[in-house]
Tab-separated table of C-alpha atoms in Angstrom:
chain	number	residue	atom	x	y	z
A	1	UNK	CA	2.729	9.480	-12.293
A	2	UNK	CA	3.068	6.903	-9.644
A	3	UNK	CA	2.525	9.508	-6.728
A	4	UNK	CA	-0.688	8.989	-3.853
A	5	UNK	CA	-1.017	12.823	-4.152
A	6	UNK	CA	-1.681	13.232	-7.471
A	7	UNK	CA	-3.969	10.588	-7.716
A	8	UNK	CA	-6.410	11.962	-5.364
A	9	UNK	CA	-6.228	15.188	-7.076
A	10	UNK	CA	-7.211	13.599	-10.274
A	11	UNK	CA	-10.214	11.498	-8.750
A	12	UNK	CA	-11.156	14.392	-7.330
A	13	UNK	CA	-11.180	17.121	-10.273
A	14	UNK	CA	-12.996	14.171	-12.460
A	15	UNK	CA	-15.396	12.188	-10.078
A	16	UNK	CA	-15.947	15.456	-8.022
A	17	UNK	CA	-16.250	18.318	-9.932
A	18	UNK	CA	-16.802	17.112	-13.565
A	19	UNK	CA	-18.924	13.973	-13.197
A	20	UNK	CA	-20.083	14.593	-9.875
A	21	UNK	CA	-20.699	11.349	-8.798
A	22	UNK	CA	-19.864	12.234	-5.048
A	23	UNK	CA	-19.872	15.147	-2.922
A	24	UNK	CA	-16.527	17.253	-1.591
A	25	UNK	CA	-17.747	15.911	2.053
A	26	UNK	CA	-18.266	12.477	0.764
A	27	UNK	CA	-14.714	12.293	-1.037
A	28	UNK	CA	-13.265	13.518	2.027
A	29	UNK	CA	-14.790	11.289	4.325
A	30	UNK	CA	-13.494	7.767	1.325
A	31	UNK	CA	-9.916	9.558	1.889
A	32	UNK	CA	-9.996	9.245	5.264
A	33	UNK	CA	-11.039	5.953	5.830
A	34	UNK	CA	-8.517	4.641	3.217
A	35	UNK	CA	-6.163	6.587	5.055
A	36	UNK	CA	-6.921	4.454	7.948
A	37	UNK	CA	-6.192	1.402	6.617
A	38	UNK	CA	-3.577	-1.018	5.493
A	39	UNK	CA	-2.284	-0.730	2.103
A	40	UNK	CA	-2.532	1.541	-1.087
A	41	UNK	CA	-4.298	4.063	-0.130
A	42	UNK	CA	-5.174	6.046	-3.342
A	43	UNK	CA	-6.175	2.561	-4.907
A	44	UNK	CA	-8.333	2.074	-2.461
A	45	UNK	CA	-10.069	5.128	-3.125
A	46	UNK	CA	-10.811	4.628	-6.530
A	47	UNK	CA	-12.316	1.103	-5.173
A	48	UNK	CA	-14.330	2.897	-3.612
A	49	UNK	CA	-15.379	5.386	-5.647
A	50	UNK	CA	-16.141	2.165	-8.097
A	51	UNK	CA	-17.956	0.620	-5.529
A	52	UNK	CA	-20.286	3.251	-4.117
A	53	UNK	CA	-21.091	3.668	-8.349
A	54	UNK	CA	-21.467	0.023	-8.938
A	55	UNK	CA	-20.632	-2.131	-5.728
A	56	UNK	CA	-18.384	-4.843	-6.404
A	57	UNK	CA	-18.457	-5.172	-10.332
A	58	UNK	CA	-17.933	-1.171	-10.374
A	59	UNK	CA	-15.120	-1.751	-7.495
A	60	UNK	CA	-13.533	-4.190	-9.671
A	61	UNK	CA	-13.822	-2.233	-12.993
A	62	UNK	CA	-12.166	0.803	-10.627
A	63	UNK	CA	-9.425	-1.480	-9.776
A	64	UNK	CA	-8.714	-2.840	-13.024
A	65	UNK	CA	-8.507	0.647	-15.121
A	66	UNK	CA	-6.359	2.389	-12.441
A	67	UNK	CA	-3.763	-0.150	-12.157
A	68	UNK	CA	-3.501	-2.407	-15.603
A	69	UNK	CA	-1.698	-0.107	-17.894
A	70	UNK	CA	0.890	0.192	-15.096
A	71	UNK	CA	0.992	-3.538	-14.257
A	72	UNK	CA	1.305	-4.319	-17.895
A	73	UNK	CA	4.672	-1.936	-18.376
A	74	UNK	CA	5.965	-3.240	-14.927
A	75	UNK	CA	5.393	-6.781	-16.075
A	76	UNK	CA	6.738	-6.092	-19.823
A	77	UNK	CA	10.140	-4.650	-18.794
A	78	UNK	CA	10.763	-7.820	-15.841
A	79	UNK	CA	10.280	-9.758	-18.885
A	80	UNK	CA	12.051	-7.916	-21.670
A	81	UNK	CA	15.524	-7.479	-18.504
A	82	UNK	CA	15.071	-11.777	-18.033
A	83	UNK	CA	15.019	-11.842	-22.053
A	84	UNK	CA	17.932	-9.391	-22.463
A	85	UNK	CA	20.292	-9.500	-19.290
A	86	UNK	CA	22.962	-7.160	-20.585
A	87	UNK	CA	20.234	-4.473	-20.880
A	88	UNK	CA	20.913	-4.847	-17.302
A	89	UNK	CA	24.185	-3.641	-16.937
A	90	UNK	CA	24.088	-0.137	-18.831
A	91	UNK	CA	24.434	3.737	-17.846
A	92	UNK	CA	20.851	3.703	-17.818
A	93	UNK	CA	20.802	1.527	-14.538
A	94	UNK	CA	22.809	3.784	-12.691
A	95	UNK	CA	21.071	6.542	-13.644
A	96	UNK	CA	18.007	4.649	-12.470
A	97	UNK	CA	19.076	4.016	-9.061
A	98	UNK	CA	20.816	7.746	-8.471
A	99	UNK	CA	16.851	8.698	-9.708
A	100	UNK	CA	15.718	6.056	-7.090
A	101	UNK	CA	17.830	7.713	-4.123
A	102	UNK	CA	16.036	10.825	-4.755
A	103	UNK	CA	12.719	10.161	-4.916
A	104	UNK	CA	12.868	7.856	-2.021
A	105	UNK	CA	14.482	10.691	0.162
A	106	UNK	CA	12.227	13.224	-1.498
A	107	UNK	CA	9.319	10.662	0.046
A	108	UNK	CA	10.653	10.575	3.271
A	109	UNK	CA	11.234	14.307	4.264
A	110	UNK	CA	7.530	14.891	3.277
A	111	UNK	CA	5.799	12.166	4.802
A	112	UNK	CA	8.203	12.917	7.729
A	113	UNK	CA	6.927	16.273	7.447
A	114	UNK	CA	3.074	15.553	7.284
A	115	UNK	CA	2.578	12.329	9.086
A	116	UNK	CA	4.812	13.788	12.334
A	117	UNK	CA	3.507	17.217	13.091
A	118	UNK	CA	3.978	16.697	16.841
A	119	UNK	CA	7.254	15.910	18.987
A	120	UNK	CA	5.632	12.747	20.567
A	121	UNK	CA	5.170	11.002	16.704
A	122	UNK	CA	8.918	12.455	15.761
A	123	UNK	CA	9.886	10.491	18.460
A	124	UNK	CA	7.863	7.473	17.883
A	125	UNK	CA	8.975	7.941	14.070
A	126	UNK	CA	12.771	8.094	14.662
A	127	UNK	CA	12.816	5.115	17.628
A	128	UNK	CA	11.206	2.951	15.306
A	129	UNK	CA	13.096	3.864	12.797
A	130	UNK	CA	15.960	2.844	15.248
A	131	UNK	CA	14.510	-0.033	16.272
A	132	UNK	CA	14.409	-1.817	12.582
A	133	UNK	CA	18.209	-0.468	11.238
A	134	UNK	CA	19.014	-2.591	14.744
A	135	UNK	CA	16.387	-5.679	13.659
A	136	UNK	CA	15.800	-5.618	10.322
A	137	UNK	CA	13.393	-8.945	10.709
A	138	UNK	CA	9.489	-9.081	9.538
A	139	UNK	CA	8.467	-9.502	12.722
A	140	UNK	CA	9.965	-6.347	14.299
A	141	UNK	CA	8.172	-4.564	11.695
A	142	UNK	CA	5.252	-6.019	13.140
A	143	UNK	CA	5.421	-5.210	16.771
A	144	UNK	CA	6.482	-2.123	15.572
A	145	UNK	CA	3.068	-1.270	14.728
A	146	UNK	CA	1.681	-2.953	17.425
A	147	UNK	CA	3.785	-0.805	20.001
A	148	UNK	CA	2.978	2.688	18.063
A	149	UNK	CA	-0.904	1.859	17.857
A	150	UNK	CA	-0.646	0.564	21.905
A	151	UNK	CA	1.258	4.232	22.635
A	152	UNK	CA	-1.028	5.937	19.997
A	153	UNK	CA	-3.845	4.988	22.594
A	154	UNK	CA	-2.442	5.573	25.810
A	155	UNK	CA	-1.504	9.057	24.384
A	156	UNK	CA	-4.380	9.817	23.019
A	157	UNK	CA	-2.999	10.896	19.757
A	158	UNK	CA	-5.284	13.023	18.153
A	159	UNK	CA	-6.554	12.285	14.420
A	160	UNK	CA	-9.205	13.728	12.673
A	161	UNK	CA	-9.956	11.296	10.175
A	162	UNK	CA	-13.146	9.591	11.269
A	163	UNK	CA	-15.127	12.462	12.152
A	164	UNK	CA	-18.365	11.743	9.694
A	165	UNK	CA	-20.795	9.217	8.864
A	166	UNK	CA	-20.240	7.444	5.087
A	167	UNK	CA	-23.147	5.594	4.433
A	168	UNK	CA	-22.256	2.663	2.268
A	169	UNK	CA	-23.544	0.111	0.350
A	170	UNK	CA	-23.402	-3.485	2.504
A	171	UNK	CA	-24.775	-6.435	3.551
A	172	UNK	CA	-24.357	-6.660	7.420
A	173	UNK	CA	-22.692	-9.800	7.400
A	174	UNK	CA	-20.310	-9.700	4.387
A	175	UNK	CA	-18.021	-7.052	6.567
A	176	UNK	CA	-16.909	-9.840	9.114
A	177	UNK	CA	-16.595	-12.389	5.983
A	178	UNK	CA	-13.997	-10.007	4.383
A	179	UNK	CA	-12.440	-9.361	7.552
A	180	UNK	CA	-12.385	-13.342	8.211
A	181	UNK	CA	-10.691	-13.725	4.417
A	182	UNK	CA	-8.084	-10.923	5.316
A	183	UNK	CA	-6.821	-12.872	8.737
A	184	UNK	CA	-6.661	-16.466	6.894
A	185	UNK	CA	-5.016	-15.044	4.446
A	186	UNK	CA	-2.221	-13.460	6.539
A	187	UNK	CA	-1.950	-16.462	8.817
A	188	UNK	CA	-1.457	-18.579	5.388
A	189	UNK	CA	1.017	-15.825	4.701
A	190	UNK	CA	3.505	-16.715	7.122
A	191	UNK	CA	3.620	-19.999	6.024
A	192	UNK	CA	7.202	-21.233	4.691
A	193	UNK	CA	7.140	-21.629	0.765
A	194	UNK	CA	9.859	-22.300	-1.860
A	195	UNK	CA	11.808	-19.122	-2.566
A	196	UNK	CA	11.006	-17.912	-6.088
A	197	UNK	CA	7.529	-20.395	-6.841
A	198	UNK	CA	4.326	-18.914	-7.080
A	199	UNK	CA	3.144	-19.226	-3.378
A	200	UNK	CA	6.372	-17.523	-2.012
A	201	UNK	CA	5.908	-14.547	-4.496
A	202	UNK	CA	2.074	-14.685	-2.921
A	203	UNK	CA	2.803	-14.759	0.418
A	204	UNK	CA	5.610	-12.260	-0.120
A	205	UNK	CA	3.081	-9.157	-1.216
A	206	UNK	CA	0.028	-10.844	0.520
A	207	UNK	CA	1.852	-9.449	3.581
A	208	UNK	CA	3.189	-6.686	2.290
A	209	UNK	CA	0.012	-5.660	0.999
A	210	UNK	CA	-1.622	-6.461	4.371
A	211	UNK	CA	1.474	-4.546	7.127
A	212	UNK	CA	1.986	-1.242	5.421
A	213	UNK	CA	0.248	1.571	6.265
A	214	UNK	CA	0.683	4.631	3.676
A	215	UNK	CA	1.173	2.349	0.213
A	216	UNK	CA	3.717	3.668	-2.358
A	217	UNK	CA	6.869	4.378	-0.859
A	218	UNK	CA	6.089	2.672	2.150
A	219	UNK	CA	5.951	-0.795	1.092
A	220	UNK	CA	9.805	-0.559	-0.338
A	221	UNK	CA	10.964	-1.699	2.371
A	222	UNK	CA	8.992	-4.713	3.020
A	223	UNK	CA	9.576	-5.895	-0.329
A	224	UNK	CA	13.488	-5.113	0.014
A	225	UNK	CA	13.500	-7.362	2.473
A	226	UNK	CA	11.582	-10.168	1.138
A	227	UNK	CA	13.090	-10.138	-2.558
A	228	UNK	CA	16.774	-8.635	-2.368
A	229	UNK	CA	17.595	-9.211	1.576
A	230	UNK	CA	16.680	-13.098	0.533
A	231	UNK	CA	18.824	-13.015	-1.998
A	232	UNK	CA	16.063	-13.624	-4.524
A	233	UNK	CA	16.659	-10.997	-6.336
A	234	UNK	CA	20.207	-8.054	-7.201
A	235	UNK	CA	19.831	-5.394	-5.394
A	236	UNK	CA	20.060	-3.313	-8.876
A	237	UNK	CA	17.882	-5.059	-10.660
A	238	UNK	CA	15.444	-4.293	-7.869
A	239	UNK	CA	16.628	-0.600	-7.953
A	240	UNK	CA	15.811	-0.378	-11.962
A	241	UNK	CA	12.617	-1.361	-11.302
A	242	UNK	CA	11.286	0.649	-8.805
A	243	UNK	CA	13.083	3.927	-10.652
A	244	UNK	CA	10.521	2.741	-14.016
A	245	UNK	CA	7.628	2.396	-11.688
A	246	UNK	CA	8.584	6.146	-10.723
A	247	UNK	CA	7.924	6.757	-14.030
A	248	UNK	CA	4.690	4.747	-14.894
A	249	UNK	CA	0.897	6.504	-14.397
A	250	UNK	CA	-0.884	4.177	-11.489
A	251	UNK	CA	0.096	2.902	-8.188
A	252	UNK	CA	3.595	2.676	-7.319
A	253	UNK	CA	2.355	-0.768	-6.381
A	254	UNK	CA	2.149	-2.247	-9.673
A	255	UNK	CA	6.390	-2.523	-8.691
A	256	UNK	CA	4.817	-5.670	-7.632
A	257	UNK	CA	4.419	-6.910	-11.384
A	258	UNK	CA	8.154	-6.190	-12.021
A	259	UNK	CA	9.050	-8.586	-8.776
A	260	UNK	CA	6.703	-11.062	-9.451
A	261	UNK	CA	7.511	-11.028	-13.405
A	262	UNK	CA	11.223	-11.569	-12.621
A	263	UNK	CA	11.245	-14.533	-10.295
A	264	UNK	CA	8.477	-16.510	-12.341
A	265	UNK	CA	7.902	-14.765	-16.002
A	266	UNK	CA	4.235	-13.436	-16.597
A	267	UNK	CA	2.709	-15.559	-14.368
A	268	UNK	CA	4.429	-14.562	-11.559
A	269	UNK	CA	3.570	-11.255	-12.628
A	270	UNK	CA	-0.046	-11.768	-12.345
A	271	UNK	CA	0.100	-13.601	-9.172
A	272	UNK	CA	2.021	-10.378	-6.879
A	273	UNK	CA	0.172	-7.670	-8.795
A	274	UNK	CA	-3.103	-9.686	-7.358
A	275	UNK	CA	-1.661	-10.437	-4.106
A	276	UNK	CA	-0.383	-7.117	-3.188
A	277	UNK	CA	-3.325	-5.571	-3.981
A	278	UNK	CA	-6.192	-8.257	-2.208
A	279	UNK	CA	-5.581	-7.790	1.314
A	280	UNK	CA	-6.265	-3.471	0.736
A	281	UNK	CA	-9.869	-4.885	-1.004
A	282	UNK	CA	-10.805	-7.105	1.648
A	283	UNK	CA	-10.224	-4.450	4.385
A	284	UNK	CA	-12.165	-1.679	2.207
A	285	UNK	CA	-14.853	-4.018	2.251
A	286	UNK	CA	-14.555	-4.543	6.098
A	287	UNK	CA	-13.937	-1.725	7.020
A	288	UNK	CA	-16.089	0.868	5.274
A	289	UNK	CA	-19.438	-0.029	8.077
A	290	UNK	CA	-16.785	0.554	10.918
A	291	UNK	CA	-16.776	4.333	10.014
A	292	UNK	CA	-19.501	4.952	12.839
A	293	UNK	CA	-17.813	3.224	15.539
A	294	UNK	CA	-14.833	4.836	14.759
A	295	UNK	CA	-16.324	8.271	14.983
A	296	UNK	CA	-17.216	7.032	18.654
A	297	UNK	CA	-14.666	5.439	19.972
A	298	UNK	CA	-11.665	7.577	21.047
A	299	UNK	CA	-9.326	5.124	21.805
A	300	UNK	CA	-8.881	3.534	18.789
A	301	UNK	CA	-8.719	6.383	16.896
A	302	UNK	CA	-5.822	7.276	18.551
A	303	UNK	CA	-4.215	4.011	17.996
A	304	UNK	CA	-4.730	4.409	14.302
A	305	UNK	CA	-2.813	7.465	14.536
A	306	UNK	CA	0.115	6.003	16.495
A	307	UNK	CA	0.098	3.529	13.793
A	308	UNK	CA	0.315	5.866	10.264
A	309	UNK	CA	1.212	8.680	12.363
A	310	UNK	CA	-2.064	10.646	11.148
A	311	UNK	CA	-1.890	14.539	11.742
């Protein structure tokens, strides 16, 4: 099912131990650096895994086989609830969102639990978490994470995730090209769009996609915001389908066919699945030569850790 956990249990008991295409310290090392970065973090793994097998056509082919079939059922059922609206108002809804309240406090305690195993991050964690029930605005969010990585660093917040060398694949100069794309990108995100058309829905899970560290349950919020906060979208409706993507095998991210598929059919559905996913394949890409300099440079690896509140 749609958990990060399980995921990278599965890539690792079949590309691992069965196929062996990588080693235990090589599978580590792809964890932790997709750990480190912005957006879905098991996703990005299996990009990985794709790409050290095949570089980009094998990172694509990675991509697309962990997260159609999801995307597919997420786009089906926004389609079959605009088709049938009344579907929308039985038990089964309820049920849905009283599953949804659950699961999404289930998420919390653990990630509470794992990502702030120290009294300084608990109290990092719980002022932020302050800070946006006060300001509930995208841009808090945002100097949010600015603040915790600036504290991360000045308390030199220990993380262990970018302790080895992973020798990849890459041109030297495509790195800063992908890292160029990602900025544009989330410049062009901010821009205002029409509420509902295609570039809104882009923009909407561009940035999404792009802010939140940890994937899955993490990026509810975000898109709360964006689609029900708006108004764009009932706050059950949005409910129902989050408590199916629960359900689905894949990343919890392919929610972001159900949003898209809602406010503009299956086009729309196309467009967020794409969007929400491109700004964790363009940092992948950028990011996987910074391993070394992250396994020498202190200081920013204690920002990273303010930032997803790494153990």
């Amino acid at each position: 099912m749609g958990r990060p956990a399980a995921h990278l249990g599965f890539f690792h008991d079949e590309f691992v131990k069965r196929r062996r295409w990588l080693s235990d310290s090589a599978y580590g090392k792809v964890v932790a650096l997709c750990q480190l970065l912005p957006g879905p973090a098991s996703s990005q793994v299996g990009l990985t895994i794709g790409f050290l097998r095949g570089h980009y056509r094998g990172a694509f082919a990675a991509w697309l086989g962990f997260t159609l079939p999801s995307a597919l059922i997420m786009i089906s059922f926004a389609l079959g609830l605009s088709a049938w609206p009344e579907a929308g108002s039985g038990g089964w809804i309820h049920g849905l969102k009283l599953f949804v309240v659950a699961v999404v406090a289930q998420a919390v305690w653990q990630m509470g639990r794992a990502l702030c195993p120290d009294r300084p991050r608990i109290a990092m964690a719980l002022l932020v978490a302050v800070s946006l029930l006060i300001i509930s605005e995208t841009w808090m969010q945002i100097l949010a994470l600015a603040i915790a990585g600036a504290v991360g660093s000045v308390m030199q917040l220990r993380s262990s995730a970018a302790s080895e060398l992973l020798h990849v694949p890459l041109q030297s100069r495509k790195p800063a090209l992908f890292a160029v794309a990602f900025a544009v990108l989330l410049l062009v995100s901010f821009l205002p769009q029409a509420t509902g058309s295609l570039g809104w829905i882009a923009t909407e899970m561009y940035r999404a996609g792009a802010l939140v560290f940890g994937g899955g349950h993490v990026v509810l919020p975000w898109l709360q915001e964006g689609f029900v906060a708006s108004g764009a979208m009932a706050a059950d409706t949005f409910l129902a389908g989050y408590g199916v993507a629960q359900a689905m095998p894949g990343p919890l991210f392919s929610f972001s066919g159900f949003l898209g598929g809602s406010q503009a059919g299956a086009i729309g559905g196309v467009v967020a699945v794409i969007a929400v996913f491109l700004p964790g394949t363009l940092l992948v890409f950028a990011g996987l030569p910074l391993w070394s300099w992250l396994r020498e440079h202190r200081r920013a690896r204690s920002a990273l850790a303010g930032v997803i509140l790494l153990p």
